[in-house]
CSV table of N, CA and C in Angstrom, one decimal:
chain,number,residue,atom,x,y,z
A,170,MET,N,72.6,102.0,126.9
A,170,MET,CA,73.7,102.9,126.6
A,170,MET,C,73.7,103.1,125.1
A,171,THR,N,73.7,104.4,124.7
A,171,THR,CA,73.7,104.7,123.3
A,171,THR,C,75.1,104.9,122.8
A,172,ARG,N,75.3,104.4,121.6
A,172,ARG,CA,76.6,104.6,120.9
A,172,ARG,C,76.7,105.9,120.2
A,173,GLN,N,77.8,106.6,120.3
A,173,GLN,CA,78.0,107.8,119.6
A,173,GLN,C,78.6,107.5,118.2
A,174,ARG,N,78.1,108.2,117.3
A,174,ARG,CA,78.6,108.0,115.9
A,174,ARG,C,80.0,108.6,115.8
A,175,ARG,N,80.9,107.8,115.2
A,175,ARG,CA,82.3,108.2,115.0
A,175,ARG,C,82.4,109.1,113.8
A,176,VAL,N,83.2,110.1,113.9
A,176,VAL,CA,83.4,111.1,112.9
A,176,VAL,C,84.9,111.2,112.5
A,177,ALA,N,85.2,111.1,111.2
A,177,ALA,CA,86.6,111.2,110.8
A,177,ALA,C,86.9,112.7,110.6
A,178,VAL,N,88.0,113.1,111.2
A,178,VAL,CA,88.5,114.4,111.1
A,178,VAL,C,89.7,114.5,110.2
A,179,THR,N,89.6,115.3,109.2
A,179,THR,CA,90.7,115.5,108.2
A,179,THR,C,90.9,116.9,107.9
A,180,SER,N,92.0,117.2,107.4
A,180,SER,CA,92.3,118.6,107.0
A,180,SER,C,91.6,118.9,105.7
A,181,PRO,N,91.4,120.1,105.3
A,181,PRO,CA,90.8,120.5,104.1
A,181,PRO,C,91.6,119.9,102.9
A,182,GLN,N,92.9,119.9,103.0
A,182,GLN,CA,93.7,119.4,101.8
A,182,GLN,C,93.5,117.9,101.6
A,183,THR,N,93.3,117.2,102.7
A,183,THR,CA,93.1,115.8,102.6
A,183,THR,C,91.7,115.5,102.0
A,184,ARG,N,90.7,116.3,102.4
A,184,ARG,CA,89.4,116.1,101.9
A,184,ARG,C,89.4,116.4,100.4
A,185,LEU,N,90.1,117.5,99.9
A,185,LEU,CA,90.2,117.8,98.5
A,185,LEU,C,90.9,116.7,97.7
A,186,SER,N,92.0,116.2,98.3
A,186,SER,CA,92.8,115.2,97.7
A,186,SER,C,91.9,113.9,97.5
A,187,LEU,N,91.2,113.5,98.6
A,187,LEU,CA,90.4,112.3,98.5
A,187,LEU,C,89.2,112.5,97.5
A,188,ALA,N,88.7,113.7,97.5
A,188,ALA,CA,87.5,113.9,96.6
A,188,ALA,C,88.0,113.9,95.2
A,189,GLY,N,89.2,114.4,94.9
A,189,GLY,CA,89.8,114.4,93.5
A,189,GLY,C,90.0,112.9,93.1
A,190,ARG,N,90.4,112.1,94.0
A,190,ARG,CA,90.7,110.7,93.6
A,190,ARG,C,89.4,110.0,93.3
A,191,ARG,N,88.3,110.3,94.0
A,191,ARG,CA,87.0,109.6,93.8
A,191,ARG,C,86.5,110.0,92.4
A,192,THR,N,86.6,111.3,92.1
A,192,THR,CA,86.1,111.8,90.8
A,192,THR,C,87.0,111.5,89.6
A,193,GLY,N,88.2,111.2,89.9
A,193,GLY,CA,89.2,111.0,88.8
A,193,GLY,C,89.7,112.3,88.2
A,194,ALA,N,89.4,113.4,88.8
A,194,ALA,CA,89.9,114.7,88.3
A,194,ALA,C,91.4,114.9,88.8
A,195,PRO,N,92.3,115.3,87.9
A,195,PRO,CA,93.6,115.5,88.4
A,195,PRO,C,93.7,116.7,89.4
A,196,ALA,N,94.7,116.6,90.3
A,196,ALA,CA,94.9,117.6,91.3
A,196,ALA,C,95.4,118.9,90.5
A,197,ALA,N,95.0,120.0,91.0
A,197,ALA,CA,95.4,121.3,90.3
A,197,ALA,C,96.9,121.5,90.7
A,198,VAL,N,97.6,121.8,89.7
A,198,VAL,CA,99.1,122.1,89.9
A,198,VAL,C,99.2,123.5,90.5
A,199,PRO,N,99.9,123.7,91.5
A,199,PRO,CA,100.1,125.1,92.1
A,199,PRO,C,100.8,126.0,91.1
A,200,HIS,N,100.3,127.2,91.0
A,200,HIS,CA,100.9,128.1,90.1
A,200,HIS,C,102.0,128.9,90.8
A,201,LEU,N,103.2,129.0,90.3
A,201,LEU,CA,104.2,129.7,90.8
A,201,LEU,C,104.6,130.8,89.9
A,202,ALA,N,105.2,131.9,90.4
A,202,ALA,CA,105.7,132.9,89.6
A,202,ALA,C,106.9,132.3,88.8
A,203,PRO,N,107.2,132.8,87.6
A,203,PRO,CA,108.2,132.2,86.8
A,203,PRO,C,109.6,132.2,87.5
A,204,ALA,N,109.9,133.2,88.3
A,204,ALA,CA,111.2,133.1,89.0
A,204,ALA,C,111.2,132.1,90.1
A,205,ASP,N,110.1,131.9,90.8
A,205,ASP,CA,110.0,130.9,91.8
A,205,ASP,C,110.0,129.5,91.2
A,206,ALA,N,109.3,129.3,90.0
A,206,ALA,CA,109.3,128.0,89.3
A,206,ALA,C,110.7,127.7,88.9
A,207,GLU,N,111.5,128.6,88.4
A,207,GLU,CA,112.8,128.3,87.9
A,207,GLU,C,113.7,128.0,89.1
A,208,ARG,N,113.5,128.7,90.2
A,208,ARG,CA,114.3,128.4,91.4
A,208,ARG,C,113.9,127.0,92.0
A,209,ALA,N,112.7,126.6,91.9
A,209,ALA,CA,112.3,125.3,92.4
A,209,ALA,C,112.9,124.2,91.5
A,210,ARG,N,112.9,124.5,90.2
A,210,ARG,CA,113.5,123.5,89.2
A,210,ARG,C,115.0,123.3,89.5
A,211,ARG,N,115.7,124.5,89.8
A,211,ARG,CA,117.1,124.4,90.1
A,211,ARG,C,117.4,123.6,91.4
A,212,ILE,N,116.6,123.9,92.4
A,212,ILE,CA,116.7,123.2,93.7
A,212,ILE,C,116.5,121.7,93.4
A,213,HIS,N,115.4,121.4,92.7
A,213,HIS,CA,115.1,120.0,92.4
A,213,HIS,C,116.2,119.3,91.7
A,214,ARG,N,116.7,119.9,90.7
A,214,ARG,CA,117.8,119.3,89.9
A,214,ARG,C,119.0,119.0,90.8
A,215,ARG,N,119.4,119.9,91.6
A,215,ARG,CA,120.6,119.7,92.5
A,215,ARG,C,120.3,118.7,93.5
A,216,GLN,N,119.2,118.7,94.1
A,216,GLN,CA,118.8,117.7,95.1
A,216,GLN,C,118.7,116.3,94.5
A,217,LEU,N,118.2,116.2,93.3
A,217,LEU,CA,118.1,114.9,92.6
A,217,LEU,C,119.5,114.4,92.3
A,218,ARG,N,120.4,115.3,91.9
A,218,ARG,CA,121.8,114.9,91.6
A,218,ARG,C,122.4,114.3,92.9
A,219,TYR,N,122.2,115.0,94.0
A,219,TYR,CA,122.8,114.5,95.3
A,219,TYR,C,122.2,113.2,95.7
A,220,ALA,N,120.8,113.0,95.5
A,220,ALA,CA,120.2,111.8,95.8
A,220,ALA,C,120.7,110.6,95.0
A,221,LEU,N,120.9,110.9,93.7
A,221,LEU,CA,121.4,109.8,92.8
A,221,LEU,C,122.8,109.4,93.2
A,222,THR,N,123.6,110.4,93.7
A,222,THR,CA,125.0,110.1,94.1
A,222,THR,C,124.9,109.2,95.4
A,223,VAL,N,124.0,109.5,96.3
A,223,VAL,CA,123.8,108.7,97.5
A,223,VAL,C,123.3,107.3,97.1
A,224,LEU,N,122.4,107.2,96.2
A,224,LEU,CA,121.9,106.0,95.7
A,224,LEU,C,123.0,105.1,95.1
A,225,GLY,N,123.8,105.7,94.3
A,225,GLY,CA,125.0,105.0,93.8
A,225,GLY,C,125.9,104.5,94.8
A,226,LEU,N,126.2,105.3,95.8
A,226,LEU,CA,127.1,104.8,96.9
A,226,LEU,C,126.4,103.7,97.7
A,227,LEU,N,125.1,103.8,97.9
A,227,LEU,CA,124.4,102.7,98.6
A,227,LEU,C,124.5,101.4,97.7
A,228,ALA,N,124.3,101.5,96.4
A,228,ALA,CA,124.4,100.3,95.6
A,228,ALA,C,125.8,99.7,95.7
A,229,VAL,N,126.8,100.6,95.7
A,229,VAL,CA,128.2,100.1,95.8
A,229,VAL,C,128.4,99.3,97.1
A,230,LEU,N,127.8,99.9,98.2
A,230,LEU,CA,127.9,99.2,99.5
A,230,LEU,C,127.2,97.9,99.5
A,231,LEU,N,125.9,97.9,99.1
A,231,LEU,CA,125.1,96.7,99.2
A,231,LEU,C,125.5,95.6,98.2
A,232,LEU,N,126.0,96.0,97.0
A,232,LEU,CA,126.4,95.0,96.0
A,232,LEU,C,127.9,94.7,96.2
A,233,GLY,N,128.7,95.6,96.6
A,233,GLY,CA,130.1,95.4,96.8
A,233,GLY,C,130.5,94.6,98.0
A,234,LEU,N,129.7,94.7,99.0
A,234,LEU,CA,130.0,93.9,100.3
A,234,LEU,C,130.0,92.4,100.0
A,235,PRO,N,128.9,91.9,99.4
A,235,PRO,CA,129.0,90.4,99.1
A,235,PRO,C,130.1,90.0,98.2
A,236,VAL,N,130.4,90.9,97.2
A,236,VAL,CA,131.5,90.6,96.3
A,236,VAL,C,132.9,90.6,97.1
A,237,LEU,N,133.0,91.6,98.0
A,237,LEU,CA,134.2,91.6,98.8
A,237,LEU,C,134.3,90.3,99.6
A,238,LEU,N,133.2,89.9,100.2
A,238,LEU,CA,133.3,88.8,101.1
A,238,LEU,C,133.5,87.5,100.3
A,239,ALA,N,133.0,87.4,99.1
A,239,ALA,CA,133.3,86.3,98.2
A,239,ALA,C,134.7,86.2,97.8
A,240,ALA,N,135.3,87.4,97.6
A,240,ALA,CA,136.7,87.5,97.2
A,240,ALA,C,137.7,87.3,98.3
A,241,ALA,N,137.2,87.4,99.5
A,241,ALA,CA,138.1,87.2,100.7
A,241,ALA,C,137.5,86.2,101.6
A,242,PRO,N,137.5,84.9,101.2
A,242,PRO,CA,136.9,83.9,102.1
A,242,PRO,C,137.6,83.7,103.4
A,243,TRP,N,138.8,84.2,103.6
A,243,TRP,CA,139.5,84.0,104.8
A,243,TRP,C,138.8,84.8,105.9
A,244,LEU,N,137.9,85.8,105.6
A,244,LEU,CA,137.2,86.5,106.6
A,244,LEU,C,136.3,85.7,107.4
A,245,ASP,N,135.9,84.5,106.9
A,245,ASP,CA,135.0,83.6,107.6
A,245,ASP,C,135.8,83.0,108.8
A,246,GLN,N,137.1,82.9,108.7
A,246,GLN,CA,137.9,82.3,109.8
A,246,GLN,C,138.2,83.3,110.9
A,247,VAL,N,138.2,84.6,110.6
A,247,VAL,CA,138.5,85.6,111.6
A,247,VAL,C,137.3,85.9,112.4
A,248,ARG,N,137.4,85.8,113.7
A,248,ARG,CA,136.2,85.9,114.6
A,248,ARG,C,136.4,87.1,115.6
A,249,LEU,N,135.3,87.7,115.9
A,249,LEU,CA,135.3,88.8,116.9
A,249,LEU,C,134.1,88.4,117.8
A,250,GLY,N,134.5,88.1,119.0
A,250,GLY,CA,133.5,87.7,120.0
A,250,GLY,C,132.8,86.4,119.6
A,251,GLY,N,133.5,85.5,118.9
A,251,GLY,CA,133.0,84.2,118.5
A,251,GLY,C,132.2,84.3,117.2
A,252,ILE,N,132.0,85.5,116.6
A,252,ILE,CA,131.2,85.6,115.4
A,252,ILE,C,132.1,85.9,114.3
A,253,PRO,N,132.0,85.2,113.1
A,253,PRO,CA,132.8,85.5,112.0
A,253,PRO,C,132.7,87.0,111.5
A,254,ILE,N,133.8,87.6,111.2
A,254,ILE,CA,133.8,89.0,110.7
A,254,ILE,C,132.9,89.1,109.5
A,255,SER,N,132.8,88.1,108.6
A,255,SER,CA,132.0,88.2,107.4
A,255,SER,C,130.5,88.4,107.8
A,256,TRP,N,130.1,87.7,108.8
A,256,TRP,CA,128.7,87.9,109.3
A,256,TRP,C,128.5,89.2,109.9
A,257,LEU,N,129.4,89.7,110.7
A,257,LEU,CA,129.3,91.1,111.2
A,257,LEU,C,129.2,92.1,110.1
A,258,ALA,N,130.0,91.9,109.1
A,258,ALA,CA,130.1,92.9,108.0
A,258,ALA,C,128.7,93.0,107.3
A,259,VAL,N,128.1,91.9,107.2
A,259,VAL,CA,126.7,91.9,106.5
A,259,VAL,C,125.6,92.3,107.5
A,260,ALA,N,125.7,91.9,108.7
A,260,ALA,CA,124.6,92.2,109.7
A,260,ALA,C,124.7,93.6,110.3
A,261,VAL,N,125.9,94.1,110.5
A,261,VAL,CA,126.1,95.3,111.3
A,261,VAL,C,126.6,96.5,110.4
A,262,LEU,N,127.6,96.3,109.6
A,262,LEU,CA,128.2,97.4,108.8
A,262,LEU,C,127.3,98.2,108.0
A,263,PRO,N,126.3,97.7,107.3
A,263,PRO,CA,125.5,98.6,106.4
A,263,PRO,C,124.7,99.6,107.2
A,264,TYR,N,124.2,99.4,108.4
A,264,TYR,CA,123.3,100.3,109.1
A,264,TYR,C,124.0,101.6,109.4
A,265,PRO,N,125.2,101.6,110.1
A,265,PRO,CA,125.8,102.9,110.3
A,265,PRO,C,126.1,103.7,109.0
A,266,VAL,N,126.5,102.9,108.0
A,266,VAL,CA,126.8,103.6,106.7
A,266,VAL,C,125.5,104.2,106.1
A,267,LEU,N,124.4,103.5,106.2
A,267,LEU,CA,123.1,104.0,105.8
A,267,LEU,C,122.7,105.3,106.5
A,268,VAL,N,122.9,105.3,107.8
A,268,VAL,CA,122.6,106.5,108.6
A,268,VAL,C,123.5,107.7,108.1
A,269,MET,N,124.8,107.4,107.9
A,269,MET,CA,125.8,108.4,107.5
A,269,MET,C,125.4,109.0,106.1
A,270,LEU,N,125.0,108.1,105.2
A,270,LEU,CA,124.6,108.5,103.9
A,270,LEU,C,123.3,109.4,103.9
A,271,ALA,N,122.4,109.0,104.8
A,271,ALA,CA,121.1,109.7,104.9
A,271,ALA,C,121.4,111.1,105.5
A,272,GLN,N,122.3,111.2,106.5
A,272,GLN,CA,122.6,112.5,107.1
A,272,GLN,C,123.3,113.4,106.1
A,273,TRP,N,124.3,112.8,105.3
A,273,TRP,CA,125.0,113.6,104.3
A,273,TRP,C,124.0,114.1,103.3
A,274,GLN,N,123.1,113.2,102.8
A,274,GLN,CA,122.1,113.7,101.8
A,274,GLN,C,121.3,114.8,102.4
A,275,LEU,N,120.8,114.7,103.6
A,275,LEU,CA,120.0,115.7,104.2
A,275,LEU,C,120.7,117.0,104.3
A,276,ARG,N,121.9,117.0,104.8
A,276,ARG,CA,122.7,118.2,105.0
A,276,ARG,C,122.9,118.9,103.6
A,277,ARG,N,123.2,118.1,102.6
A,277,ARG,CA,123.4,118.7,101.3
A,277,ARG,C,122.1,119.3,100.7
A,278,ALA,N,121.0,118.6,100.9
A,278,ALA,CA,119.7,119.1,100.4
A,278,ALA,C,119.3,120.4,101.2
A,279,GLU,N,119.6,120.4,102.5
A,279,GLU,CA,119.3,121.7,103.2
A,279,GLU,C,120.2,122.8,102.8
A,280,ARG,N,121.5,122.5,102.6
A,280,ARG,CA,122.4,123.5,102.2
A,280,ARG,C,122.0,124.1,100.8
A,281,THR,N,121.5,123.2,99.9
A,281,THR,CA,121.0,123.7,98.6
A,281,THR,C,119.9,124.7,98.8
A,282,GLU,N,118.9,124.3,99.6
A,282,GLU,CA,117.8,125.2,99.8
A,282,GLU,C,118.2,126.5,100.5
A,283,ARG,N,119.1,126.5,101.4
A,283,ARG,CA,119.6,127.7,102.1
A,283,ARG,C,120.3,128.6,101.0
A,284,SER,N,121.2,128.0,100.2
A,284,SER,CA,121.9,128.8,99.2
A,284,SER,C,121.0,129.4,98.2
A,285,GLU,N,120.0,128.7,97.8
A,285,GLU,CA,119.0,129.2,96.9
A,285,GLU,C,118.1,130.3,97.5
A,286,ARG,N,117.9,130.2,98.8
A,286,ARG,CA,117.1,131.2,99.5
A,286,ARG,C,117.8,132.5,99.5
A,287,SER,N,119.2,132.4,99.7
A,287,SER,CA,119.9,133.6,99.7
A,287,SER,C,120.2,134.3,98.4
A,288,GLY,N,119.8,133.6,97.3
A,288,GLY,CA,119.9,134.1,96.0
A,288,GLY,C,120.7,133.2,95.1
A,289,PRO,N,120.4,133.1,93.8
A,289,PRO,CA,121.1,132.2,92.9
A,289,PRO,C,122.5,132.6,92.8
A,290,ARG,N,123.4,131.6,92.6
A,290,ARG,CA,124.8,131.9,92.5
A,290,ARG,C,125.1,132.4,91.0
A,291,VAL,N,125.9,133.4,90.9
A,291,VAL,CA,126.3,133.9,89.6
A,291,VAL,C,127.3,133.0,89.0
A,292,GLY,N,127.0,132.6,87.8
A,292,GLY,CA,127.9,131.7,87.0
A,292,GLY,C,127.8,130.3,87.5
A,293,ALA,N,126.6,129.9,88.0
A,293,ALA,CA,126.5,128.5,88.5
A,293,ALA,C,126.4,127.5,87.3
A,294,GLY,N,126.0,128.0,86.2
A,294,GLY,CA,126.0,127.1,85.0
A,294,GLY,C,125.1,125.9,85.0
A,295,GLU,N,124.0,126.0,85.7
A,295,GLU,CA,123.1,124.8,85.8
A,295,GLU,C,121.9,124.9,84.9
């Protein structure tokens, strides 16, 4: 029985990217029209601002939860289904909040792109 030679199949962009890494040549920056470049910068700034807001809220959640539990030791005595509330707060509470923060961030980012697609706002001051 003869073995067939395996062939890696990649897109042209992947091949170019990998070839650039091997040669050490930097990837070519795509050229945009000045208006498109400014629009892309505006979208990027707004989305970055939203992302940093979400990151701050996440930090408050993840750092504030242990502080809250340390400040309220009586939560160790309160039980739900035989499990202390403090354990549930650490093991269960962050995940739905993470999902809600991610959805909120995604909706705001998409809204930003839609609003910029329909044209820049007059007097946006950004």
